[in-house]
PDB file of C-alpha atoms in Angstrom:
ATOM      1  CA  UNK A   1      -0.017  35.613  14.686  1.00  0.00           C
ATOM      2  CA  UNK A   2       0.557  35.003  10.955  1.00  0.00           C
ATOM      3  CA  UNK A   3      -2.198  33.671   8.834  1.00  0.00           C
ATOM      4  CA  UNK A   4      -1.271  30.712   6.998  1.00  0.00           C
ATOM      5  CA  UNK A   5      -2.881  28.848   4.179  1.00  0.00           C
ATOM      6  CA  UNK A   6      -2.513  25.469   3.495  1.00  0.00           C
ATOM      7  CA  UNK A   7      -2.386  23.602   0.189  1.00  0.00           C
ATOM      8  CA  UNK A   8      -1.915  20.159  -0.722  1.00  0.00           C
ATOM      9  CA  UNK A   9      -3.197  18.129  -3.952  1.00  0.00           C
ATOM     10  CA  UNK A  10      -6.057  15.631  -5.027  1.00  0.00           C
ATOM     11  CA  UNK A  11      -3.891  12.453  -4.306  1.00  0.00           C
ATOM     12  CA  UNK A  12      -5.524  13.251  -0.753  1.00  0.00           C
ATOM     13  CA  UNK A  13      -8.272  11.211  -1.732  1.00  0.00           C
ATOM     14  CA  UNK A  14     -10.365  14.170  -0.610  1.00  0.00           C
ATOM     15  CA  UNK A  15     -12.844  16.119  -2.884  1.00  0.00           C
ATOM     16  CA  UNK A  16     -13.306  19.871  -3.733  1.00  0.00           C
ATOM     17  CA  UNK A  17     -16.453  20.546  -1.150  1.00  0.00           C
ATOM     18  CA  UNK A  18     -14.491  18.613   1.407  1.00  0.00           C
ATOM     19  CA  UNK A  19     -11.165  20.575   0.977  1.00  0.00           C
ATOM     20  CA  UNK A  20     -13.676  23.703   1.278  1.00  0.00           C
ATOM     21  CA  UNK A  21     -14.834  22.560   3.837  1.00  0.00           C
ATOM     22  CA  UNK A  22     -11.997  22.201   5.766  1.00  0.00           C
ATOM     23  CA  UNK A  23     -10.452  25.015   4.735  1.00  0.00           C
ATOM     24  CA  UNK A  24      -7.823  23.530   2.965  1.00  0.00           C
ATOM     25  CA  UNK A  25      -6.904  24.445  -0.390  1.00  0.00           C
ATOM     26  CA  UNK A  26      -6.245  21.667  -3.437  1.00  0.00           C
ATOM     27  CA  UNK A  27      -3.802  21.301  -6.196  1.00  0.00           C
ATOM     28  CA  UNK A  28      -5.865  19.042  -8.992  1.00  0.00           C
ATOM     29  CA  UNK A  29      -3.631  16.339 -10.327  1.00  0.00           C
ATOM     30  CA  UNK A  30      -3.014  15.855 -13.898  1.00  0.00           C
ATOM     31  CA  UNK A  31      -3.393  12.347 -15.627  1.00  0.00           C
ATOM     32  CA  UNK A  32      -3.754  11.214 -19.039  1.00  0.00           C
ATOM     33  CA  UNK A  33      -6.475   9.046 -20.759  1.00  0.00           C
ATOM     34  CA  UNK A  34      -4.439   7.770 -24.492  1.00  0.00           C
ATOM     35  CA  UNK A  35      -2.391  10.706 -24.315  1.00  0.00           C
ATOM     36  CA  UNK A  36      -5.030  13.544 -23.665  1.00  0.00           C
ATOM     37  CA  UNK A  37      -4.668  15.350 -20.404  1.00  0.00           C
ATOM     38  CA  UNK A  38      -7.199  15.649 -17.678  1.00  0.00           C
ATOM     39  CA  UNK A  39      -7.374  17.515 -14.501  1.00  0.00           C
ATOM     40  CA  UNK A  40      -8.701  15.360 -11.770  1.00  0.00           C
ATOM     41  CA  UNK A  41     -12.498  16.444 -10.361  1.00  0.00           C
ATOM     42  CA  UNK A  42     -12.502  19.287 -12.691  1.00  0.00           C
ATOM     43  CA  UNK A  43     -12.327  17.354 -16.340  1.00  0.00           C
ATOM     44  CA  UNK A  44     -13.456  14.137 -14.886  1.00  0.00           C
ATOM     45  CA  UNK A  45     -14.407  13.272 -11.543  1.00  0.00           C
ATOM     46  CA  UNK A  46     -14.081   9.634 -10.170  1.00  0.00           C
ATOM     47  CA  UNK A  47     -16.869   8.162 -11.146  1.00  0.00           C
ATOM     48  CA  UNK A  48     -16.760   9.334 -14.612  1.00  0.00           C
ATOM     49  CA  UNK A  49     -13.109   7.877 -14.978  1.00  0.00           C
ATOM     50  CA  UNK A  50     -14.184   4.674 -13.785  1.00  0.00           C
ATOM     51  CA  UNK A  51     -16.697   4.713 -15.788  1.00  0.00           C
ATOM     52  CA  UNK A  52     -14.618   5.135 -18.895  1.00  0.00           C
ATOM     53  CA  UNK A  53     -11.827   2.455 -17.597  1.00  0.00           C
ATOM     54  CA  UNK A  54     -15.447   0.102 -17.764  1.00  0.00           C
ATOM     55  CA  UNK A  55     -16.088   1.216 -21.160  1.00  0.00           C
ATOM     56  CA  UNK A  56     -12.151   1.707 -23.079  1.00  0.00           C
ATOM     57  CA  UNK A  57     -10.885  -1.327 -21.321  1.00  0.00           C
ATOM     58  CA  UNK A  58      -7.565  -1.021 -23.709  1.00  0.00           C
ATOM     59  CA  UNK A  59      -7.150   2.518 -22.464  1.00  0.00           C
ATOM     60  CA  UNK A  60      -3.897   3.477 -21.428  1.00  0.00           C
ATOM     61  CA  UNK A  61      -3.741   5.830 -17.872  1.00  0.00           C
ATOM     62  CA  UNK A  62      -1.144   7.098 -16.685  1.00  0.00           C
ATOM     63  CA  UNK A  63      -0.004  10.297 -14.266  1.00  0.00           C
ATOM     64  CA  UNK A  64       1.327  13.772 -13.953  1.00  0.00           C
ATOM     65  CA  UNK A  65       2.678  16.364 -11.880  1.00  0.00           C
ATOM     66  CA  UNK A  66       1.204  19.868 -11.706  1.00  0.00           C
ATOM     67  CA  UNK A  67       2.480  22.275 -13.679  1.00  0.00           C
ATOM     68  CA  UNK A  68       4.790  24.933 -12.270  1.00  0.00           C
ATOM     69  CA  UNK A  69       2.467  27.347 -13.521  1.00  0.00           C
ATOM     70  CA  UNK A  70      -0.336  26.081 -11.952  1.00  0.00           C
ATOM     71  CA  UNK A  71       1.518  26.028  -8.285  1.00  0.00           C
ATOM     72  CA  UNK A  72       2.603  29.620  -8.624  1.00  0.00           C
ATOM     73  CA  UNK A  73      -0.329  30.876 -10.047  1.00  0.00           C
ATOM     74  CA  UNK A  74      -1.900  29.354  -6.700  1.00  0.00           C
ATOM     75  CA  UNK A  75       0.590  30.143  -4.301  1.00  0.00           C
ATOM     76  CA  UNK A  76       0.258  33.872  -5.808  1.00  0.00           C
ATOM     77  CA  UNK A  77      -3.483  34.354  -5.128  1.00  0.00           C
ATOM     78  CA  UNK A  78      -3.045  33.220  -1.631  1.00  0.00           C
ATOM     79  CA  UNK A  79      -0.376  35.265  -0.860  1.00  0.00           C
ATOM     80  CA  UNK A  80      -2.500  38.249  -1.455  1.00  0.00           C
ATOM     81  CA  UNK A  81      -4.419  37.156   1.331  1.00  0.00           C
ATOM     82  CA  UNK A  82      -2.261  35.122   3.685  1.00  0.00           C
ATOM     83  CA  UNK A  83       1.416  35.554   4.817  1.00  0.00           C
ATOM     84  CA  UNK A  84       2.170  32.225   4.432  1.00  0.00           C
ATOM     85  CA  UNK A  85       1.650  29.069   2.892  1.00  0.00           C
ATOM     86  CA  UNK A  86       2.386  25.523   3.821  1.00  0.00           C
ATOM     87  CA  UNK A  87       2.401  23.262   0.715  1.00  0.00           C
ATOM     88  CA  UNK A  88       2.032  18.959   1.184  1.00  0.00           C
ATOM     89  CA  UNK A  89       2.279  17.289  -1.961  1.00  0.00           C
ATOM     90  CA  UNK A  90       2.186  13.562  -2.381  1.00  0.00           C
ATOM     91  CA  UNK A  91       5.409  11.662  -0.964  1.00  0.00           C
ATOM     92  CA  UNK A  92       8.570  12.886  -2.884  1.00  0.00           C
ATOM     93  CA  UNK A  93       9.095   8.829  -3.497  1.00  0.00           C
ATOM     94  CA  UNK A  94       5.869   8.439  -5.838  1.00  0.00           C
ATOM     95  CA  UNK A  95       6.448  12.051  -7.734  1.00  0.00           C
ATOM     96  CA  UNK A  96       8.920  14.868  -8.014  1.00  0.00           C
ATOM     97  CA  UNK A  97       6.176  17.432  -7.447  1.00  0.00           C
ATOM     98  CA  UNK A  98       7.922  18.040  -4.126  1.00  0.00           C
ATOM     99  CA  UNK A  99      11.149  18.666  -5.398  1.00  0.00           C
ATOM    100  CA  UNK A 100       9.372  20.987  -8.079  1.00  0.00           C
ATOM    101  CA  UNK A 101       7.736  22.513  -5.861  1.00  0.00           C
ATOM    102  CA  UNK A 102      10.660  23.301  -3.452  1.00  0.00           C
ATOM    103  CA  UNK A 103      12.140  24.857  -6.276  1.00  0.00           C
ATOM    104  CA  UNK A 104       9.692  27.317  -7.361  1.00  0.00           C
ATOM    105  CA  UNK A 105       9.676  27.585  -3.392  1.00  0.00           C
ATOM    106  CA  UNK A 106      12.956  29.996  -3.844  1.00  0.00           C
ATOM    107  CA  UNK A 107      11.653  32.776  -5.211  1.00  0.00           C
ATOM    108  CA  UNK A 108       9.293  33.089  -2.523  1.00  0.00           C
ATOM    109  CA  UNK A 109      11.213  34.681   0.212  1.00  0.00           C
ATOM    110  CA  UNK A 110      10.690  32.146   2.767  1.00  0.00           C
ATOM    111  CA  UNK A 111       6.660  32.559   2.689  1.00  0.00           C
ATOM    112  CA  UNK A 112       6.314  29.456   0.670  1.00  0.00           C
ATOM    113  CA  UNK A 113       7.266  25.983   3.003  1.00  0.00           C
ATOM    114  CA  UNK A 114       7.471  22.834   0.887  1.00  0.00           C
ATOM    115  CA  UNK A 115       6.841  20.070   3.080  1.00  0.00           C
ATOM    116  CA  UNK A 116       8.409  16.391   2.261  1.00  0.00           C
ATOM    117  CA  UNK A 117       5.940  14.286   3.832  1.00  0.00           C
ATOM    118  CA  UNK A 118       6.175  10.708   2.575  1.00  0.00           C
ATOM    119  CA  UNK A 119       2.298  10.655   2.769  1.00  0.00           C
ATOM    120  CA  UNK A 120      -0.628   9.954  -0.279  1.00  0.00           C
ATOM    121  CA  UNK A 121      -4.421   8.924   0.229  1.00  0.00           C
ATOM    122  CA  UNK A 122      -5.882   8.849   3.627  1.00  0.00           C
ATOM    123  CA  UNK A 123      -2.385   9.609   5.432  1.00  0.00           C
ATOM    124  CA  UNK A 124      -1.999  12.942   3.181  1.00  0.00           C
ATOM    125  CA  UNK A 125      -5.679  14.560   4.456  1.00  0.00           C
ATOM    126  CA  UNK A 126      -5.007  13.347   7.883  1.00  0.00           C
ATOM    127  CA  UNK A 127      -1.362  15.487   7.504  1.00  0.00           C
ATOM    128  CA  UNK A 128      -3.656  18.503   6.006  1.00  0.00           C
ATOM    129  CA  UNK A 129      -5.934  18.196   8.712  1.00  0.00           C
ATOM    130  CA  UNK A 130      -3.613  18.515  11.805  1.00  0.00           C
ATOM    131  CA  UNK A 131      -1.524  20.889   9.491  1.00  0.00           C
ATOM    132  CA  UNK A 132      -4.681  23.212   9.794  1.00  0.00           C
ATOM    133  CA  UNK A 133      -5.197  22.230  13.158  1.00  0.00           C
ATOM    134  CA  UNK A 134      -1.389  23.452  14.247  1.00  0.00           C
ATOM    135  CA  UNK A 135      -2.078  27.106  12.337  1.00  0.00           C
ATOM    136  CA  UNK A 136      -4.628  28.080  14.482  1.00  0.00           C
ATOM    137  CA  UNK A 137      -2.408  26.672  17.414  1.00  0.00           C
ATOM    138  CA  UNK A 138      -0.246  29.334  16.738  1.00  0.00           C
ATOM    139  CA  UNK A 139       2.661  27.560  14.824  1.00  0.00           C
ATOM    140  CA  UNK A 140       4.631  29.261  11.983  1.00  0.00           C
ATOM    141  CA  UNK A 141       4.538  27.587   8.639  1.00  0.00           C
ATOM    142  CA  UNK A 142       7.793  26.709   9.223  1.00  0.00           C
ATOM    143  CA  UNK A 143       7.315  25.254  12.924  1.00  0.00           C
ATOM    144  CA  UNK A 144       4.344  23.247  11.053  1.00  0.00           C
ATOM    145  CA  UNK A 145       6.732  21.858   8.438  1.00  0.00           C
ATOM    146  CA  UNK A 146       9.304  20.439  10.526  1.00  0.00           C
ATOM    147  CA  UNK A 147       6.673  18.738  12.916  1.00  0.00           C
ATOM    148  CA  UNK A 148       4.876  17.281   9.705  1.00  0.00           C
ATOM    149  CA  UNK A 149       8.430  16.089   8.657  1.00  0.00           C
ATOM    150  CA  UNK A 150       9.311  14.470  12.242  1.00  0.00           C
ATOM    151  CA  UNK A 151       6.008  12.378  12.014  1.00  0.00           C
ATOM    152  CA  UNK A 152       5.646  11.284   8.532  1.00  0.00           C
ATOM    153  CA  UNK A 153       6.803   7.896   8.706  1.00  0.00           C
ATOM    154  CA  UNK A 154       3.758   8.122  11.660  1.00  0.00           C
ATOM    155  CA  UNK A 155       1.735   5.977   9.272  1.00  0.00           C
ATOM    156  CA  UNK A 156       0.921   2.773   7.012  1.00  0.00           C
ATOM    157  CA  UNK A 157      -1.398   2.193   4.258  1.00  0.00           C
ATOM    158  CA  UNK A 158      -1.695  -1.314   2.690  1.00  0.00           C
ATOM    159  CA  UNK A 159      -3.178  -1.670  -0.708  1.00  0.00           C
ATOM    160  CA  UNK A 160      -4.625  -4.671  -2.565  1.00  0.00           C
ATOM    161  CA  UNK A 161      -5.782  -4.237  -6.188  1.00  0.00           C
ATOM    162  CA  UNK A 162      -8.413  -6.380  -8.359  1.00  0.00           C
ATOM    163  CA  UNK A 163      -6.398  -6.408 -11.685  1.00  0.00           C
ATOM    164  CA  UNK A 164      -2.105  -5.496 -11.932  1.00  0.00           C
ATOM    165  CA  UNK A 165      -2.567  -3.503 -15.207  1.00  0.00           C
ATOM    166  CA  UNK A 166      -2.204  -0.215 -14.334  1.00  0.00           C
ATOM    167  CA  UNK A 167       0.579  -0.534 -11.812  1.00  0.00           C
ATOM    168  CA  UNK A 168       2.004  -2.427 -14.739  1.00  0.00           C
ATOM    169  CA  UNK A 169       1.074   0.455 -17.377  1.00  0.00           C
ATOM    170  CA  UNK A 170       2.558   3.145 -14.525  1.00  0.00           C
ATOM    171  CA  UNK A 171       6.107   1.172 -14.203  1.00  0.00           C
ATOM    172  CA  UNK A 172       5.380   0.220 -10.137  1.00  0.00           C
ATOM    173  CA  UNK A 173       5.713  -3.637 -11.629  1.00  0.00           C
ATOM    174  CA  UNK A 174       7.321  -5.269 -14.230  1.00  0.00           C
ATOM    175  CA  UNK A 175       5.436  -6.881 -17.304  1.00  0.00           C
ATOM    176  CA  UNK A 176       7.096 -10.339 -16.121  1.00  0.00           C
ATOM    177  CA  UNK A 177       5.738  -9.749 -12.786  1.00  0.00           C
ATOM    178  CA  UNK A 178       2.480  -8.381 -13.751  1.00  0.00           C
ATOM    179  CA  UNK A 179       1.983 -11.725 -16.219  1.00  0.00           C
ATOM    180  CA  UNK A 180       2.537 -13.865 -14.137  1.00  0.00           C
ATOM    181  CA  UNK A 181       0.532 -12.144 -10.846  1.00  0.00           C
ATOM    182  CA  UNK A 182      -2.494 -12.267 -13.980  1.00  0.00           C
ATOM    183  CA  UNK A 183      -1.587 -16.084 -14.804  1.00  0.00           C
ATOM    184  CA  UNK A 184      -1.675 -17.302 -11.263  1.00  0.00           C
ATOM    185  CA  UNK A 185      -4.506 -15.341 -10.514  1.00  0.00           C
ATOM    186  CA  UNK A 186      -2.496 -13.124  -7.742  1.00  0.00           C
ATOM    187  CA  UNK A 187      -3.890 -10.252  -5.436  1.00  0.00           C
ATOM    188  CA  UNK A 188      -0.861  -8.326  -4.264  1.00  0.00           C
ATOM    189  CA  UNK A 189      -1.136  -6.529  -1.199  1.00  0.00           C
ATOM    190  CA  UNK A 190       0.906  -3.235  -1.249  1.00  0.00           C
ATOM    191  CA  UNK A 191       2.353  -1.246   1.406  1.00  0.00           C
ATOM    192  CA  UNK A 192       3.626   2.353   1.991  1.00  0.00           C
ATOM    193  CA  UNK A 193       5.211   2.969   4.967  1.00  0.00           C
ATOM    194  CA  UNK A 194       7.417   6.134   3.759  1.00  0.00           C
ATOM    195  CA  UNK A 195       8.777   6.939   0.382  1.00  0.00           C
ATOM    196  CA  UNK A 196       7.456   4.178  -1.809  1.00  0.00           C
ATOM    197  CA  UNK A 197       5.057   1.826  -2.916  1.00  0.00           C
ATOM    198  CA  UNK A 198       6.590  -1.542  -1.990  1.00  0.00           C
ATOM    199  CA  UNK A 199       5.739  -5.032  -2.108  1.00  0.00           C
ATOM    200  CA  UNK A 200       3.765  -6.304   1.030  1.00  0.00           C
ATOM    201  CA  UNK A 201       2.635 -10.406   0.309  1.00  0.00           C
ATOM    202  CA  UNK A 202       0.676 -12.420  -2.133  1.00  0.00           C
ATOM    203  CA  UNK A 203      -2.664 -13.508  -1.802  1.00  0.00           C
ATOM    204  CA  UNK A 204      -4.476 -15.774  -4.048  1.00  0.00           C
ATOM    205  CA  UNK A 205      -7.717 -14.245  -3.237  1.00  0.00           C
ATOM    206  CA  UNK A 206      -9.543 -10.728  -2.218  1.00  0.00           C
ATOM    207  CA  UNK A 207     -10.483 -12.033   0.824  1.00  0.00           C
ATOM    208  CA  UNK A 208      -6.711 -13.548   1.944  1.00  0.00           C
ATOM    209  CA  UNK A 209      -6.015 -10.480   0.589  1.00  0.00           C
ATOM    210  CA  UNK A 210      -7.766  -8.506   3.438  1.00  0.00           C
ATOM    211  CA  UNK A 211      -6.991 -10.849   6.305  1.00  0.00           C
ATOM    212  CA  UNK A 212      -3.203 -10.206   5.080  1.00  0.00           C
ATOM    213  CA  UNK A 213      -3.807  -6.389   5.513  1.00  0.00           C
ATOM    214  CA  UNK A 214      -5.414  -6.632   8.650  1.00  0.00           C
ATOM    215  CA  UNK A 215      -3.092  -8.891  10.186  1.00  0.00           C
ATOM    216  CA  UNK A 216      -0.335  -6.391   9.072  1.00  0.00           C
ATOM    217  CA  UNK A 217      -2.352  -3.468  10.552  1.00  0.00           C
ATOM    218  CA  UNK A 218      -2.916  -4.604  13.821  1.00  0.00           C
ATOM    219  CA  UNK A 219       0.904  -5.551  14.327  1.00  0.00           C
ATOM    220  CA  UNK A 220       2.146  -1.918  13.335  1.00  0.00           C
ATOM    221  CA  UNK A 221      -0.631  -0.549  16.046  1.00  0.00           C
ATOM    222  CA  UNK A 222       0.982  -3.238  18.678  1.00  0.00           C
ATOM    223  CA  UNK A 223       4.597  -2.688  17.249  1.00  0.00           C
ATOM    224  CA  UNK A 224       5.124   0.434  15.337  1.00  0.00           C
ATOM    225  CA  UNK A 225       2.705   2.880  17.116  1.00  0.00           C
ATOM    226  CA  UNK A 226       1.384   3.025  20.775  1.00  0.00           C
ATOM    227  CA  UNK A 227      -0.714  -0.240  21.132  1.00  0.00           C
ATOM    228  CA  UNK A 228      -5.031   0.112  21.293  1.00  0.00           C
ATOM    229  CA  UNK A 229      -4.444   0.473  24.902  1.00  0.00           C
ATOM    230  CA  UNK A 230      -6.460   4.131  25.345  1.00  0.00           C
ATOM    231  CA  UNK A 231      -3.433   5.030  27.856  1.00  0.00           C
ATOM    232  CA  UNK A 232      -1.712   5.235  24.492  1.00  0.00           C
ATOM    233  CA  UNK A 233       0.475   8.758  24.452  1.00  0.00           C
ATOM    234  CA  UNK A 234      -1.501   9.317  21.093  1.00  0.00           C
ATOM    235  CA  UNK A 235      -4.488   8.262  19.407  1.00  0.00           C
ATOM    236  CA  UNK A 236      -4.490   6.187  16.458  1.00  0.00           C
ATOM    237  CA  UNK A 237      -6.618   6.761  13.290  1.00  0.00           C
ATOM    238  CA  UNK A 238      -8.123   4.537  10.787  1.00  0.00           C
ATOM    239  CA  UNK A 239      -8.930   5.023   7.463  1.00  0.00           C
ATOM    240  CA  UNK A 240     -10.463   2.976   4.514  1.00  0.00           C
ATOM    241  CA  UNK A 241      -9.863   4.295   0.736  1.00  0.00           C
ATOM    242  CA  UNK A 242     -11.128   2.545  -1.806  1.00  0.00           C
ATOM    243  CA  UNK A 243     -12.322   2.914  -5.455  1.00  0.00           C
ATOM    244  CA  UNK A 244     -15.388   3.094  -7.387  1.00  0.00           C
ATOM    245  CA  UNK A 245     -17.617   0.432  -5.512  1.00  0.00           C
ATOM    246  CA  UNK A 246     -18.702   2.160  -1.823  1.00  0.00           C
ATOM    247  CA  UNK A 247     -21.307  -0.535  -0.999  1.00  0.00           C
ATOM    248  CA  UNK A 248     -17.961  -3.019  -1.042  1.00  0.00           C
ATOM    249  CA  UNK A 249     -16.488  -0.486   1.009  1.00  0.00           C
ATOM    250  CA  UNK A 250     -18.984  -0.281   3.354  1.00  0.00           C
ATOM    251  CA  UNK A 251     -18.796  -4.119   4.427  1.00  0.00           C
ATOM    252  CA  UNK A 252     -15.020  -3.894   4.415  1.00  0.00           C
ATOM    253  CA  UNK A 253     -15.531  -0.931   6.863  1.00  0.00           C
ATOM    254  CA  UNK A 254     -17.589  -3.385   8.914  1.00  0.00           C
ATOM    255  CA  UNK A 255     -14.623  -6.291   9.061  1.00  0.00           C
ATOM    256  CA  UNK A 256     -11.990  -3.613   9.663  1.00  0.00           C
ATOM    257  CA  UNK A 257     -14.362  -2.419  12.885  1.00  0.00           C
ATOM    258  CA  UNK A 258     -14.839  -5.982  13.971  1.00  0.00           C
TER     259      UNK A 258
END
């Protein structure tokens, strides 16, 4: 049985102890604070950038791929050690790391599978979980690729945001829309179901806001996926991302439960 190593990148949501952890190695994404570049958990970790958002509220943020360099120089150190790799970056509809990386993939004589997975946050670890999970059941990395690829569009996430300036700032609205969401005092709740972030409903507060998310949650288990039922052909898995405030998070954990 080959050994296979797989790599995905910090859009995961997951941190460096946890991708060690897991055995999963992690591609740091690159984003820049008023045009200076920073590597994400190695120049700044989450708290600090939050912190500094709080602090430079006229701060411009925006996002990166990795370099080309960086994925080789990666891919090349594992190779010395595995005989292949299976690569997940975010979903090929938020970035074009995927197509980078597919190809750099070229050179690589087939060791090297690029996987388009549609997936970011939650959905991404839970793909670099059972990704791990399929190596040791014996899969090639390019047996693991394809199955990723069958069941990407396996998932949902559903997103509502306290302010519309930095989806403004990183083109996913337009200034129109993002003055007037501001004016009338909007909470957008996003979706991702696939390639891109897309607009989901309206809400005019946080909590609407959540009922709107949960209501749209429990129809894709009922409609989209296998029903709660636990005769269900497969399981289905929750998870809550948020940012900065975990003591918010832990209460909306509590509704979600409920």
């Amino acid at each position: 049985m080959k050994s296979i190593a797989i790599v995905t990148d910090s859009n995961c949501g997951m941190s460096p102890t946890q991708v060690k952890d897991l055995g999963i190695y992690m591609l740091p994404m690159p984003f820049f604070i008023d045009d200076k570049e920073y590597l994400e958990d190695i120049d700044m970790n989450q708290s600090e950038f939050f912190q500094h958002l709080e602090q430079n509220p006229g701060c411009r943020v925006s996002t990166s791929q990795p370099t080309p360099e960086s994925v080789t120089t990666l891919w090349d150190k594992l190779l010395k050690d595995y005989d292949e790799i299976v690569h997940i970056p975010m979903s090929s509809g938020l970035s074009s790391s995927m197509q980078t990386a597919r190809m750099l993939a070229e050179d690589y004589d087939g060791r090297v599978r690029v996987v388009n997975n549609q997936r970011i946050s939650g959905t991404l670890r839970y793909s670099a979980i059972e990704a791990i999970q399929q190596a040791k059941n014996g899969l090639s990395a390019d047996e693991i690729g394809t199955w990723l690829e069958k069941t990407r569009f396996d998932s949902s996430i559903y997103i509502t945001v306290a302010t519309l300036k930095y989806l403004k700032q990183g083109g996913r609205i337009t200034p129109a829309a993002a003055a007037l969401g501001t004016m009338l005092r909007l909470k957008p709740v996003l979706q991702i179901q696939g390639e891109k972030l897309d607009a989901f409903a309206k809400a005019r507060t946080k909590s609407a806001g959540k009922s709107m998310m949960l209501q749209a949650i429990k129809n894709d288990i009922e409609n989209r996926f296998d029903g709660f039922d636990e005769s269900a052909k497969e399981r289905v898995t929750l998870h809550i991302a948020y940012t900065k405030d975990a003591e918010e998070a832990e209460l909306w954990k509590q509704e979600v439960m409920e």
